[in-house]
CSV table of C-alpha atoms in Angstrom, one decimal:
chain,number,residue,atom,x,y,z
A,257,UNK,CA,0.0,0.0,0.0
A,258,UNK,CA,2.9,2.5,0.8
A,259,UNK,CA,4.9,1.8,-2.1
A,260,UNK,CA,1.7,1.9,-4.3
A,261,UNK,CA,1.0,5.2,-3.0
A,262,UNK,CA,4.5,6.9,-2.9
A,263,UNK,CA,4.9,5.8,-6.4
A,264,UNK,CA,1.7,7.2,-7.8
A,265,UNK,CA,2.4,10.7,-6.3
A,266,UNK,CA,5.7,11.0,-6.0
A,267,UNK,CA,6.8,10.4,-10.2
A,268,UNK,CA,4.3,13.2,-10.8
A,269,UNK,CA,5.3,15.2,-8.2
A,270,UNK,CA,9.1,14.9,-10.0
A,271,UNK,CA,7.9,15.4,-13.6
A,272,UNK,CA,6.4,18.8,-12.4
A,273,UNK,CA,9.7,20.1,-10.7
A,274,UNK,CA,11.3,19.7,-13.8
A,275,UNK,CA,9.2,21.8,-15.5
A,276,UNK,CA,9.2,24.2,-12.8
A,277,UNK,CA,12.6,24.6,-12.6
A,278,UNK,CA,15.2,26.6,-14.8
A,279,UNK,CA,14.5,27.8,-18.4
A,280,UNK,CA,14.0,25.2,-21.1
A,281,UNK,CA,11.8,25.4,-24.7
A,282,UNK,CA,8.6,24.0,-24.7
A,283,UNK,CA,6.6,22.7,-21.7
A,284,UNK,CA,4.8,25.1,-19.5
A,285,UNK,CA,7.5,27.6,-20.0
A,286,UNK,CA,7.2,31.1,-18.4
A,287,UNK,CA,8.5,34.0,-20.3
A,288,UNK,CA,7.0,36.3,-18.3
A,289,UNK,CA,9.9,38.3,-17.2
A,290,UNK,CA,9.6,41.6,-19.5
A,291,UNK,CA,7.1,43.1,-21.4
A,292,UNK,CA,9.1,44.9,-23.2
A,293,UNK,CA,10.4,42.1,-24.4
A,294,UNK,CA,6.9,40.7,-25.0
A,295,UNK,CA,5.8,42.6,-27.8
A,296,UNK,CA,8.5,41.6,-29.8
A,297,UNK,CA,8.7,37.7,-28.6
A,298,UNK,CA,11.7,38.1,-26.6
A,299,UNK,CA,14.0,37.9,-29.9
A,300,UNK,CA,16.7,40.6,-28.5
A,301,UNK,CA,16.3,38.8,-25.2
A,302,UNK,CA,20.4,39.2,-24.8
A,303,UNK,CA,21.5,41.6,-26.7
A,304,UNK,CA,18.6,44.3,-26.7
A,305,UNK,CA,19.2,47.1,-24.0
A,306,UNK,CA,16.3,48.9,-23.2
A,307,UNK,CA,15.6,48.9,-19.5
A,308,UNK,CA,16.2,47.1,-16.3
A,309,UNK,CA,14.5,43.7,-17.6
A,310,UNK,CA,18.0,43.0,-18.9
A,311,UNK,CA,18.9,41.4,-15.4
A,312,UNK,CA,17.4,38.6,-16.3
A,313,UNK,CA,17.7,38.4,-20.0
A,314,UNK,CA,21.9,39.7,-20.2
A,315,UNK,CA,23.5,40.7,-16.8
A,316,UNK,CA,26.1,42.0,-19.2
A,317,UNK,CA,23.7,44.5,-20.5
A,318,UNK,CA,23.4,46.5,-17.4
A,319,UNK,CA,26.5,48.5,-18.1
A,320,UNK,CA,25.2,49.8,-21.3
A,321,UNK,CA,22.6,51.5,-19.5
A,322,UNK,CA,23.2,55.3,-18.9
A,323,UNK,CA,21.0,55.7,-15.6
A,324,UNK,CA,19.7,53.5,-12.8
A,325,UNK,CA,16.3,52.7,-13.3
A,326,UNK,CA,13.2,50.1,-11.8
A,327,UNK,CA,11.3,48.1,-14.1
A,328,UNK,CA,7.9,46.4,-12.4
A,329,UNK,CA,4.9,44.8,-14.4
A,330,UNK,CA,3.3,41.9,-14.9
A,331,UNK,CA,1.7,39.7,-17.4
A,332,UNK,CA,-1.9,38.2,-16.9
A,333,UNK,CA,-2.5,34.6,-18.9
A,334,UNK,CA,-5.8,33.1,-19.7
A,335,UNK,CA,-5.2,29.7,-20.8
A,336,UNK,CA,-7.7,27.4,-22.9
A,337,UNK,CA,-7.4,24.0,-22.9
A,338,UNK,CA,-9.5,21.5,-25.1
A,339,UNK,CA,-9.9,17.7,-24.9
A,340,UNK,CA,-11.7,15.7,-27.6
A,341,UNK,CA,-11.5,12.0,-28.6
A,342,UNK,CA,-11.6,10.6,-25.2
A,343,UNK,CA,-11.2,7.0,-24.4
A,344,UNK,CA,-11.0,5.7,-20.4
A,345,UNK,CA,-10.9,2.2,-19.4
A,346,UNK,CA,-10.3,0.1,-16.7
A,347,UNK,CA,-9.6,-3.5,-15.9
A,348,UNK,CA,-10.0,-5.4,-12.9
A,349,UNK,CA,-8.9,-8.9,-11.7
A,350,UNK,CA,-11.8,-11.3,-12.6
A,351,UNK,CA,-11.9,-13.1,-9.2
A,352,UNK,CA,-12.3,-9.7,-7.7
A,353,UNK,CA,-14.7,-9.0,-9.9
A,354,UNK,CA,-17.1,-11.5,-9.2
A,355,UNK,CA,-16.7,-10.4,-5.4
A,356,UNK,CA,-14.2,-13.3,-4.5
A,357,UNK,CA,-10.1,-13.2,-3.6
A,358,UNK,CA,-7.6,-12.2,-6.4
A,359,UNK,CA,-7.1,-15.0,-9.3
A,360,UNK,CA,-4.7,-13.5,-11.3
A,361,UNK,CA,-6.7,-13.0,-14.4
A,362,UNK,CA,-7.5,-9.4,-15.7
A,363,UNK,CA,-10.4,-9.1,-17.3
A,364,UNK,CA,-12.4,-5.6,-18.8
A,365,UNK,CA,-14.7,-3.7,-16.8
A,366,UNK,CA,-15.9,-0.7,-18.7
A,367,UNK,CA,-15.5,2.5,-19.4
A,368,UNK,CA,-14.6,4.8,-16.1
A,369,UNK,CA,-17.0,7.2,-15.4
A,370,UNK,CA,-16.4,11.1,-15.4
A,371,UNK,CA,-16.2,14.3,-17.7
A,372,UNK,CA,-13.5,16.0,-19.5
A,373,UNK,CA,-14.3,19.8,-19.2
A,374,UNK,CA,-10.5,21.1,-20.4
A,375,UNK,CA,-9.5,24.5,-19.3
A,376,UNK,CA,-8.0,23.0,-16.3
A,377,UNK,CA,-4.7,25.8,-15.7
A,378,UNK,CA,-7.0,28.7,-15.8
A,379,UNK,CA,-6.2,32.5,-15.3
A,380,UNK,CA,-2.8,33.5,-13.5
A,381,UNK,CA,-1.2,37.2,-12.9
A,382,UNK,CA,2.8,36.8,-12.9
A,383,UNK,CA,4.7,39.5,-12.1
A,384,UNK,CA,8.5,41.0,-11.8
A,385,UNK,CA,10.6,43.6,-10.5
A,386,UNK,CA,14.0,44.3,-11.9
A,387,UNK,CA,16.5,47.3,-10.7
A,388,UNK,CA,19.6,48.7,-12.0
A,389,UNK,CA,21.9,50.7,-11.0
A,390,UNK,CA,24.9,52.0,-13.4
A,391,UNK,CA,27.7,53.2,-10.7
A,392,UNK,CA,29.9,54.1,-13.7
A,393,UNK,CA,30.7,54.1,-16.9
A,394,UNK,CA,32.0,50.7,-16.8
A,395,UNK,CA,30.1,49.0,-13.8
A,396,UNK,CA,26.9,48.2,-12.9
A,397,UNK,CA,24.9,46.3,-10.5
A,398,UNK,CA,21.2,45.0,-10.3
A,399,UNK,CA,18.8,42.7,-9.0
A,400,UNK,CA,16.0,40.9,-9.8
A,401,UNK,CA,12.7,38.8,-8.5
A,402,UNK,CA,10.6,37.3,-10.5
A,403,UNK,CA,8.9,33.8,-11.5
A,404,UNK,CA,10.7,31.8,-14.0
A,405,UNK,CA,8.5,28.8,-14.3
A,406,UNK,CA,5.0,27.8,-13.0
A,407,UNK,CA,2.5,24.8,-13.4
A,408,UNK,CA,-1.2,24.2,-12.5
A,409,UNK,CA,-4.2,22.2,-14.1
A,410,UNK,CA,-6.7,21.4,-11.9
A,411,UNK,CA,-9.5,19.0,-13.5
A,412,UNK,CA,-13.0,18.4,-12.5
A,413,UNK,CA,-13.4,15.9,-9.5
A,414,UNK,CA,-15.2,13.5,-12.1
A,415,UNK,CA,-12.6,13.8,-14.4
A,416,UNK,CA,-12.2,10.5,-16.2
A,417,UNK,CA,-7.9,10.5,-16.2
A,418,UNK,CA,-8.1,11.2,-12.2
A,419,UNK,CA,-6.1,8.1,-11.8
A,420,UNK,CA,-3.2,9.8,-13.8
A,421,UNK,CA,-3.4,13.2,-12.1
A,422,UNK,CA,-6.3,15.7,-11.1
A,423,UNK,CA,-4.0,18.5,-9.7
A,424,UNK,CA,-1.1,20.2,-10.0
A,425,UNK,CA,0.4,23.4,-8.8
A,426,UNK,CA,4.4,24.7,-9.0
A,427,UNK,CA,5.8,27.7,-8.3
A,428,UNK,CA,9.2,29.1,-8.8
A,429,UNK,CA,10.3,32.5,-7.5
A,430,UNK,CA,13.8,33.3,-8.0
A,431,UNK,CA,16.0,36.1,-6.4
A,432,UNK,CA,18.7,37.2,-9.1
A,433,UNK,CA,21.6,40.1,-7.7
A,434,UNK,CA,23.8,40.7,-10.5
A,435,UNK,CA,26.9,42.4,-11.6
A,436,UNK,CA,28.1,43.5,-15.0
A,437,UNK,CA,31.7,45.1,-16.0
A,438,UNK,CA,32.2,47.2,-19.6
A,439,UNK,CA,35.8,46.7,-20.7
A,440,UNK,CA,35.1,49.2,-23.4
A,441,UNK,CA,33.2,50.6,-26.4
A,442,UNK,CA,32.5,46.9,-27.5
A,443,UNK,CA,32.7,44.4,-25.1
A,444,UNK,CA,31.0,43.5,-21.5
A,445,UNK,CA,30.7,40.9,-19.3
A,446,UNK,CA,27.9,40.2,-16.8
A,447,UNK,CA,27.2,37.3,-14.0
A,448,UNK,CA,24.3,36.9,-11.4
A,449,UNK,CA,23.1,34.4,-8.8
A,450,UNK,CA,19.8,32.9,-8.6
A,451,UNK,CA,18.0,31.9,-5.2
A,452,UNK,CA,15.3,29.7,-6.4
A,453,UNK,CA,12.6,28.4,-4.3
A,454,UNK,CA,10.0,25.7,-5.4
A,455,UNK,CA,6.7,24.8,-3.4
A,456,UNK,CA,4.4,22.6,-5.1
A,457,UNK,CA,1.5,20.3,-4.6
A,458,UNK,CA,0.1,17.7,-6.8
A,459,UNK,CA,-2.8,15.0,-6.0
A,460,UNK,CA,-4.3,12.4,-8.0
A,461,UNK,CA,-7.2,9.9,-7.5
A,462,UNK,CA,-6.9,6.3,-6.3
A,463,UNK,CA,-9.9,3.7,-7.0
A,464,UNK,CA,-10.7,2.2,-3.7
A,465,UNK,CA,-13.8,-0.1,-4.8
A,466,UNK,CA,-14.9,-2.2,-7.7
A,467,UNK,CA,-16.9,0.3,-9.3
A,468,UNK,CA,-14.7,2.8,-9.6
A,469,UNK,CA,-17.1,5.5,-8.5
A,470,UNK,CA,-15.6,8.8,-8.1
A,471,UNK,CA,-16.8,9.2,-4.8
A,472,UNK,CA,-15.3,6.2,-3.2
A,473,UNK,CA,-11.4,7.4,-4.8
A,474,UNK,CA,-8.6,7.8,-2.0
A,475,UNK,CA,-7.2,11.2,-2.8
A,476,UNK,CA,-3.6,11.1,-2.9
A,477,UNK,CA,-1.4,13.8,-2.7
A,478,UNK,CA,1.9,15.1,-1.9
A,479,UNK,CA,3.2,18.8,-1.5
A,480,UNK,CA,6.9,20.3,-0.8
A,481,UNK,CA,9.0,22.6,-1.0
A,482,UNK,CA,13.3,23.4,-2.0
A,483,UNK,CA,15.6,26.1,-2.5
A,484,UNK,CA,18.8,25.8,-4.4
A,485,UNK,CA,21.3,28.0,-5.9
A,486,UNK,CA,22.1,28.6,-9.6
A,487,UNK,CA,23.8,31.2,-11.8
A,488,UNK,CA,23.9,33.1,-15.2
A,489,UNK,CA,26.8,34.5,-17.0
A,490,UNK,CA,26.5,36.9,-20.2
A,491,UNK,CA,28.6,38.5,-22.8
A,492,UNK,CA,27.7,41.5,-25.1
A,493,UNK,CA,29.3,42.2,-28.3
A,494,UNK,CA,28.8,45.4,-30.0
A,495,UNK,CA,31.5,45.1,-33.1
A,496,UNK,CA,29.7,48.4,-34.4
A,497,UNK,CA,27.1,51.5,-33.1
A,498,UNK,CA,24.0,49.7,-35.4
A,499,UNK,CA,25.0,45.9,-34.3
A,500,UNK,CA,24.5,44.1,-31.0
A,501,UNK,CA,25.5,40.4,-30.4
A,502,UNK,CA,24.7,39.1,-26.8
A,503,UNK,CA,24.8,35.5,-25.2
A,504,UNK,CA,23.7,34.1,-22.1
A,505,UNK,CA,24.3,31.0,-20.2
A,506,UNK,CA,22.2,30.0,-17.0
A,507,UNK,CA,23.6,27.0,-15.6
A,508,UNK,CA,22.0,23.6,-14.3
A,509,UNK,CA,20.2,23.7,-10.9
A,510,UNK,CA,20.9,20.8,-8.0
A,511,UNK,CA,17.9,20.4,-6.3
A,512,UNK,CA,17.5,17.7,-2.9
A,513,UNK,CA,14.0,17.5,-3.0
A,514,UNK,CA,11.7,16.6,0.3
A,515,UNK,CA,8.4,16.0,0.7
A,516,UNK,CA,5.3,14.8,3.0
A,517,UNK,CA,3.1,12.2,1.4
A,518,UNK,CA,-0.8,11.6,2.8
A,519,UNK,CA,-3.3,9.3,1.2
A,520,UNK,CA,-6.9,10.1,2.4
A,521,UNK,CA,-9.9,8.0,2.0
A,522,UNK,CA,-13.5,9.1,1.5
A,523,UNK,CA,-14.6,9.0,5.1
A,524,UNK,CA,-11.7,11.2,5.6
A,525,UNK,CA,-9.3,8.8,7.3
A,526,UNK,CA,-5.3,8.9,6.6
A,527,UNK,CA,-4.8,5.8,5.1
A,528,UNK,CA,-1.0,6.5,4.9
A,529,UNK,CA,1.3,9.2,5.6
A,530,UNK,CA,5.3,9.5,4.6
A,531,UNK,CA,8.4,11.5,3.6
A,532,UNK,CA,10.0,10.3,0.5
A,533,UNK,CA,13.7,12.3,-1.4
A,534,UNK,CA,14.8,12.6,-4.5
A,535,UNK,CA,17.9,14.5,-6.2
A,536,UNK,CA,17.4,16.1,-9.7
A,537,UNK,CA,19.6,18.3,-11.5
A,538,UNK,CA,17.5,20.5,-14.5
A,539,UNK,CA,19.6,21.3,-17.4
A,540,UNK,CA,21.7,24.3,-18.5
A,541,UNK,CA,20.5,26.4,-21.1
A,542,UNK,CA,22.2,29.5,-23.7
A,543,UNK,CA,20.3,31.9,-25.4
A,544,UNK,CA,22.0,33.9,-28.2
A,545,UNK,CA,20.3,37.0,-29.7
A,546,UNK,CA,21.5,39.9,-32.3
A,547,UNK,CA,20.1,43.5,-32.7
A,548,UNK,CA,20.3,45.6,-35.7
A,549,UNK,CA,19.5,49.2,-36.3
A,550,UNK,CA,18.1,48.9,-39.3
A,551,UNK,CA,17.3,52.5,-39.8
A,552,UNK,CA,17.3,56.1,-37.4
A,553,UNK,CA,13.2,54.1,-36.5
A,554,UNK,CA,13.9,50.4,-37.1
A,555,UNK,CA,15.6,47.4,-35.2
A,556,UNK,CA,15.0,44.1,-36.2
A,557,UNK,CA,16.4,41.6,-33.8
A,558,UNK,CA,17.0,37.5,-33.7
A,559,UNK,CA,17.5,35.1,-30.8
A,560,UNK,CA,17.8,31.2,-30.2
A,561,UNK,CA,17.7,29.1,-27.2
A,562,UNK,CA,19.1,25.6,-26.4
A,563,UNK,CA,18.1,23.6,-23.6
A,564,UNK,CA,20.2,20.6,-22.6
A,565,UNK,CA,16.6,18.4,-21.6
A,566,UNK,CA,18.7,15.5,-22.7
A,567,UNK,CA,20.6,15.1,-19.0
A,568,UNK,CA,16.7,14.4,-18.0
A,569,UNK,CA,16.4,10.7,-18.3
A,570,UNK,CA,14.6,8.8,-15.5
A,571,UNK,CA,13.1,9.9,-11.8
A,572,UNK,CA,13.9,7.9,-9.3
A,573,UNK,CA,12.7,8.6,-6.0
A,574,UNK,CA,13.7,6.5,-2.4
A,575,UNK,CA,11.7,6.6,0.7
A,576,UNK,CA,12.5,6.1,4.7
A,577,UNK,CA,12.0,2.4,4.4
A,578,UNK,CA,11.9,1.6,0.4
A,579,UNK,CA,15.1,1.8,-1.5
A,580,UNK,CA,13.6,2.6,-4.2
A,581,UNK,CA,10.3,3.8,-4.7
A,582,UNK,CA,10.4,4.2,-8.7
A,583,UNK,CA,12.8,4.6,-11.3
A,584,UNK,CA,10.8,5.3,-14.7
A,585,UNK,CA,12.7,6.6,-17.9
A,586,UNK,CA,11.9,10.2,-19.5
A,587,UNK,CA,13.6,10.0,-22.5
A,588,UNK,CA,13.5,13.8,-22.7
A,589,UNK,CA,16.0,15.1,-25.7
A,590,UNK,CA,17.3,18.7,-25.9
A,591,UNK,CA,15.5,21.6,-27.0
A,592,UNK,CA,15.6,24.6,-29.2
A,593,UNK,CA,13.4,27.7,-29.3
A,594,UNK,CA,14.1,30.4,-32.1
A,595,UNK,CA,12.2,34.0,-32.2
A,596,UNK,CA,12.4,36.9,-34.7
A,597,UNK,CA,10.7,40.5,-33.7
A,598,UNK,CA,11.5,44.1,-34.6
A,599,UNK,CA,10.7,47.8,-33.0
A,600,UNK,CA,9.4,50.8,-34.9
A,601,UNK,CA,10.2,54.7,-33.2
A,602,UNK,CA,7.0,55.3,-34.3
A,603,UNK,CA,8.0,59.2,-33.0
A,604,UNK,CA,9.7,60.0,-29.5
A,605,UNK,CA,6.8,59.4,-27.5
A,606,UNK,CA,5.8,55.9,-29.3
A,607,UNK,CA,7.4,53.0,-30.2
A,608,UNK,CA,5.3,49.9,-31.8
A,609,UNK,CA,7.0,46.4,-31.7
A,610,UNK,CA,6.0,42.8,-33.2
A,611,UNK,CA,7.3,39.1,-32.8
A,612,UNK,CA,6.8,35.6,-33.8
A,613,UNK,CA,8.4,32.4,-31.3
A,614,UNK,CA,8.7,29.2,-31.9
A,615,UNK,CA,9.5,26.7,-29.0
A,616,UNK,CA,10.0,23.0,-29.5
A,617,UNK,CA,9.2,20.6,-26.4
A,618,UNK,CA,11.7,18.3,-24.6
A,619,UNK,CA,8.8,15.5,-23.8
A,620,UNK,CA,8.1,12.8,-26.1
A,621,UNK,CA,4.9,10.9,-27.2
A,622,UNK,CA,5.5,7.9,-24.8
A,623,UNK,CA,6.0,9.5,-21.7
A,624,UNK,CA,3.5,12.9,-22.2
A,625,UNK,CA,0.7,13.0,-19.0
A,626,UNK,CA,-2.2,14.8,-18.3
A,627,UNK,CA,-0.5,16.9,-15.9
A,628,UNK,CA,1.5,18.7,-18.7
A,629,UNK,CA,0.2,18.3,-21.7
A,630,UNK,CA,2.3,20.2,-23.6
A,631,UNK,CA,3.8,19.8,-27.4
A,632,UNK,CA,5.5,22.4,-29.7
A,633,UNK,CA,4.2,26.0,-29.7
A,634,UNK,CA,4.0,29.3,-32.1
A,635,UNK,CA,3.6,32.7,-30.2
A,636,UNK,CA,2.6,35.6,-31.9
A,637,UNK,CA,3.1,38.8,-30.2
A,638,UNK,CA,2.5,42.7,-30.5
A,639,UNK,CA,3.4,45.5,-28.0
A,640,UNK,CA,3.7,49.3,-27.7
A,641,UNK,CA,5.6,51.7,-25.5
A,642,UNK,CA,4.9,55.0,-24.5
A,643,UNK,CA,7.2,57.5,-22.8
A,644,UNK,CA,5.6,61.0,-22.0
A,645,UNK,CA,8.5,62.1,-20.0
A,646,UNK,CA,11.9,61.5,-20.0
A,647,UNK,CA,11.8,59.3,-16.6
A,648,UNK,CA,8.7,57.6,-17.0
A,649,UNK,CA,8.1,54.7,-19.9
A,650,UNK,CA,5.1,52.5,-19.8
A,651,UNK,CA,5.1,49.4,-21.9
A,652,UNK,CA,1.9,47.4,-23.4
A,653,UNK,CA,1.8,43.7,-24.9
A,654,UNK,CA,-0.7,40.8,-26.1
A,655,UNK,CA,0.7,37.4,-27.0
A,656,UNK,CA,-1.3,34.8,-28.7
A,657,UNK,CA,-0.3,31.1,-27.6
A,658,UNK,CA,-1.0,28.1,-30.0
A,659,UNK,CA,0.3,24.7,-29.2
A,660,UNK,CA,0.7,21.5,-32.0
A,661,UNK,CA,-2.7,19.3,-31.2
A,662,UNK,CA,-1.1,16.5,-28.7
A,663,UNK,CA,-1.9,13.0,-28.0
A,664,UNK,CA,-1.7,11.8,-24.3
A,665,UNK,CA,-1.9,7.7,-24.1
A,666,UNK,CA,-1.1,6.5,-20.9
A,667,UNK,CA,-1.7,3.2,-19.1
A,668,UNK,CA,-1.4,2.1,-15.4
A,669,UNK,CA,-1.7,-1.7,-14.0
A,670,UNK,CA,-1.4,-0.7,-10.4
A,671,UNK,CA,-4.8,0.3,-8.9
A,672,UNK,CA,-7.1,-1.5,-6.0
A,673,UNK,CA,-4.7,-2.9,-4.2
A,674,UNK,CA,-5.1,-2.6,-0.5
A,675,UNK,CA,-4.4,-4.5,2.7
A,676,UNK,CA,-6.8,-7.3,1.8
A,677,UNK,CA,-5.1,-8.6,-1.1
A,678,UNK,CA,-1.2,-7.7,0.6
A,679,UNK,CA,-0.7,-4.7,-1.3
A,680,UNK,CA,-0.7,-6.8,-4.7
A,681,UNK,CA,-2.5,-4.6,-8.0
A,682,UNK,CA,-5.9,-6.7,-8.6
A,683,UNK,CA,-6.8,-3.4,-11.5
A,684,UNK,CA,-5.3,-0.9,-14.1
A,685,UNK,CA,-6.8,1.6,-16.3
A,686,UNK,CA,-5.8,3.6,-19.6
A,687,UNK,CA,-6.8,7.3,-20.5
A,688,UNK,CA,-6.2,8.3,-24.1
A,689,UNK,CA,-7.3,11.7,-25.6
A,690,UNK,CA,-6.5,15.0,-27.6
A,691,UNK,CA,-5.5,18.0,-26.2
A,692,UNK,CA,-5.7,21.7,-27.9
A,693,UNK,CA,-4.1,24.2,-25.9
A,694,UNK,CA,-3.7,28.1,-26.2
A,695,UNK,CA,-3.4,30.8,-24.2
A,696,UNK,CA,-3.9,34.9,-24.5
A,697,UNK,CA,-0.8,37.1,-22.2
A,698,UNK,CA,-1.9,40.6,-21.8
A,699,UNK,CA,1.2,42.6,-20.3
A,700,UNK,CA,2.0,46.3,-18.8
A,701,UNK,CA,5.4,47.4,-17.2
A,702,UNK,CA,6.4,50.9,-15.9
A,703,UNK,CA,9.9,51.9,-16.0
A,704,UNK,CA,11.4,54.7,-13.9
A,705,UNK,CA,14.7,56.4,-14.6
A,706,UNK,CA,16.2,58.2,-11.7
């Protein structure tokens, strides 16, 4: 019974902290650090100087700005999610099924009861707060806190892939002070270190009688938190006035993961309780990006992102008393993203801006879940900004968020068992469907120069 329910919670409860964790392509990814950078989908990300949102995007860049400024906004995402084609099933053993002891033999039972409503992750505000200070013409310092990477879907309490995952919430905030040196005219160099602290929760449904009514499910969950310590380096290149070159590198984050375990039946009763550990490193990641002045009004700019997904390859998670709780292969494989955008000086007041992303997933087919069903995305984007004084500039955006329609198959064989028939799986179930994601991000920043 213990192991059953460690494993059920627990493999989730990793697959989520990955995807919470540092920056990767695809997934549930957060860009959500700079509207600015929004409206023209984040293509200048390391090389494009315009405020104090470069902490995060190029510590390097801070010395290219002229005055200490705060930048502070946030974006607000409605996300629509839609599931179609649904099959559920589950098995059961046939002795069991005829209301006698466990036989061995599986035989079908029917489809599970329950809906599949989509729009499970909802609305969610994220917001930022980046500061810069130049103290000359070749130093600078900043700092930084904001939220990297999040996860939730929360299903209906019918839902018919329960048994796979009903819940699940992560959130990262991350604490970034940063430093950046200008050697001269061309060249800079910037680094920062990232506090990063994840609490989380994530539940799914157990069948605890024949019938698999959803009203006699054990709810399983498990909920935690960790902080760890990471860090970003940048360069920026400017070889001429019109041309800027930047790269950034954020490094892999160590995390020693704890967390409490409870399994709760119907009536209410703990039916077990536990701590379980796990160690997972998420992967480094560069992002290179080039500006061009195209004209006095225009600046077209680049930028691609790698993600090295591909040191992700199994969870494995041990407990107090288990050695091993579960050990299941990811597969993931590294990741690129790729964005092109460009800026207009529509006049000194006005500036108009426009991008297009593309960001490919790590997952794979095999191994996708209804917790994050995610697959490759396009984001189209458009933003403004408007400065009426010379201190004061306040930045708009609205992103549109399609994702590739994605398959989730999944199949478990390790449901009913209890302390009647010595922990030992007497059921399974499968839950295959389509999923259509999108999402709308409406953003606004102010920026204050002192």
């Amino acid at each position: 019974m213990k192991n059953k329910f460690n494993r059920l919670t627990l493999a989730a409860a990793v697959t989520a902290a990955a995807f919470t964790s540092q920056a990767q392509a695809g997934g549930f990814q957060l860009n959500e650090q700079s509207v600015s950078g929004q409206g023209y989908g984040h293509a200048g990300r390391s090389s494009n100087v315009q405020d104090a949102t470069i902490v995060f995007g190029n510590p390097a860049g801070m010395s290219f700005l002229d005055r200490a400024q705060l930048s502070a906004g946030a974006t607000y995402l409605v996300v629509n999610n839609d599931i179609s084609n649904v099959t559920a099933t589950r098995n059961v053993d046939s002795g069991v099924a005829m209301g006698g002891m466990p036989n061995g033999t599986q035989v079908p039972a029917g489809p599970i009861p329950g809906g599949n409503e989509g729009d499970m992750v909802g609305n969610k505000a994220i917001p930022f707060a980046f500061y810069a200070h130049p103290v000359n013409d070749r130093l600078a310092f900043g700092f930084g806190v904001y939220a990297p990477f999040g996860s939730k879907t929360d299903y209906e309490d019918d839902f018919q892939g329960r048994y796979f995952g009903n819940y699940t919430e992560v959130t990262v905030v991350s604490a970034q002070p940063t430093v950046s040196y200008r050697f001269n005219e061309q060249w800079s160099i910037g680094a920062g270190i990232t506090y990063n602290q994840v609490e989380g929760e994530l539940r799914r449904q157990i069948p605890s009688v024949q019938s698999y009514d959803p009203t006699g499910d054990v709810d399983a969950r498990v909920d935690g938190d960790d902080e760890a310590w990471g860090y970003n380096i940048g360069v920026m290149y400017q070889p001429v006035p019109e041309t800027t070159l930047g790269l950034t590198y954020r490094s892999e984050v160590e995390y020693e993961l704890e967390g409490d375990f409870k399994a709760t039946d119907p009536m209410g009763n703990v039916v077990r309780s536990d701590n379980a550990y796990l160690d997972l490193t998420t992967p480094e990641t560069v992002n290179f990006s080039v500006t061009q002045q195209m004209t006095d009004r225009l600046k077209l700019m680049f930028g691609a992102s790698w993600s090295r997904w591909s040191k992700f390859q199994e969870i494995r998670v041990t407990g107090d008393t288990i050695p091993e709780i579960t050990n299941e292969t990811q597969n993931y494989s590294n990741a690129w993203a790729f964005a092109v955008g460009g800026e207009y000086q529509l006049n000194p007041q006005w500036v108009l801006r426009a991008g297009l992303s593309l960001d490919e997933t790590p997952s794979n087919d095999e191994h996708r879940s209804v917790r994050i069903p995610s697959d490759d995305r396009r984001i189209f984007s458009l933003g403004a900004g408007w400065t009426p004084t010379e201190a004061l500039t306040i930045d708009f955006a609205y992103s549109y968020l399609t994702e590739h329609t994605t398959r989730i198959e999944q199949t478990r064989a390790d449901h009913l068992a209890s302390p009647a028939t010595g922990g030992v799986p007497v059921g399974g179930a499968t839950y295959a469907a389509d999923y259509k994601n999108e999402a709308h991000g409406f953003g606004a920043q102010l920026t204050y120069r002192f």
